[in-house]
Amino acid sequence: AKQQGKAGFVRYVDGMGEPVLAHMQLGGELRRALDHDEFRVVYQPIVRLDGNRVIGVEALVRWHHPTRGVVSPAEFIPAAERTGLIVPLGLFVLRETCRQAVAWLDEFGPDALKEAGLNVSARQLHDPDFVSDVAGVLADSGLPCERLVLEVTESAVLRGQQVSRALYELDRMGIRLALDDFGTGESSLSLLRAFPAAIVKLDKSFVDGIEIDDGLPAAADARQAVARAVIQLAHALGLDTVAEGIESPEQVTALRELGYTLGQGFHLAEPMPAEGVSRLLARQQAA
Ligand code: C2E
Ligand code: CA
Ligand code: CA
Ligand code: CA
C-alpha cells in the first residue's frame, strides 16, 4: 500500500504496517541535496530553568527541499545513516555549528554561551576518520574543545570497541559527551559507569506528564521516579543534566522541584535560525 509521507515522500507500507521510505531513491536525493547546499542548521536554546537564561544550543539539521519545503530530520536521517551520507552531512553540521559558535563568542563574549552541541550517529563514530575530522574542524574554527558537546544515544554507545575507543579519545581531547534520550535504553545505568559522559539528557518521555498530580506519592509515580533517579545518579557521578521536551510552565516547576536546573523544549524556545539565537543573546547581554 502507498501512503503519502508528511513531507511528501511516498512511503511504502509493508505487511507489518511498518512505513518504509524509498531508501534507494532518497539516498540519491540526499547526495544531490548535499552537493546543492540544501541543508541548513537551526539551533534550539538550552536554558536555565530559573530565569530562562540561554546557556547553550543544540544544532538540528533541516533539509530545504526545492519543491517539498522544509523536511524534518526524522524523514531523512535514517536514510542518510543507511547510505553512509550521514558522514559528510554530519561533518557539514559540525563545521557550521563550530563556525557559528565562534561567531557568537566573538560577538557576545565568552560568558554569553557556554557550549554548542550536536547529534552524532553511530555510523559516524564507526568512521575511522571521525576523531581526527572533529579535531580538524575544532582547529580550523578556533572553537575551544570544552565548548563542544557531542550528543550520542545509548544504542550508538553500545556498538563495540571501535565506538568506545572513539568516545574515549573525544573525551580525552576535552570534548563533552552527552547521553541523549537518556532513560529510554535498556542499560542506561550500567552504561554510565562505562562511558565518559559529561551530560545526561533526560528523555522527553519522562518529562511528558511529570507535572500531573495523580495523588500518588512521588516515589510511586513512575515518571517522577525515573526523573528523580536520573538526577540523583547524575549528581553522584558529577554529571550535568538537561531535561528535554519541556512544553509547559508546570513541567518547569515539577522539574525544578526534582532538582533540574537546565532544560530544553518548545515552552522555553523552539529551534531557530542562528539570527534568532543572536537576538536572544543580545537581549540577555543588555539585561
Ligand atoms: P533529538 O536529538 O532528540 O532532538 C530533539 C528533537 O525534539 C528535535 O526534533 C526538536 O525539534 C524536538 N523538540 C525540542 N523541544 C521539543 C518539545 O518541547 N516538544 C516536542 N514534541 N519536540 C521537541 P528534530 O529537529 O525534528 O530532530 C529529530 C531527531 O533527528 C533528533 O532528535 C536527532 O536524533 C536527529 N537529528 C537532528 N539533527 C541531526 C544531525 O545533525 N545529525 C544526526 N545524526 N541526527 C540529527
Ligand atoms: Ca539530541
Ligand atoms: Ca533527545
Ligand atoms: Ca505524582
Coordinates of C-alpha atoms and ligand atoms in Angstrom, one line a residue, residues 58-60 118-119 151-152 180-181 201 244 264, ligand 2:
E58 CA 21.7 22.1 20.2
A59 CA 22.2 22.1 16.5
L60 CA 19.5 20.4 14.5
L118 CA 25.1 18.5 18.0
N119 CA 23.9 15.0 17.3
E151 CA 25.2 14.0 21.8
V152 CA 25.1 10.3 21.3
D180 CA 20.9 11.7 24.5
D181 CA 17.3 10.4 25.1
K201 CA 19.7 14.5 28.7
E244 CA 14.3 17.6 27.1
Q264 CA 15.2 22.4 26.5
Ligands
CA2 CA 19.9 15.4 20.6

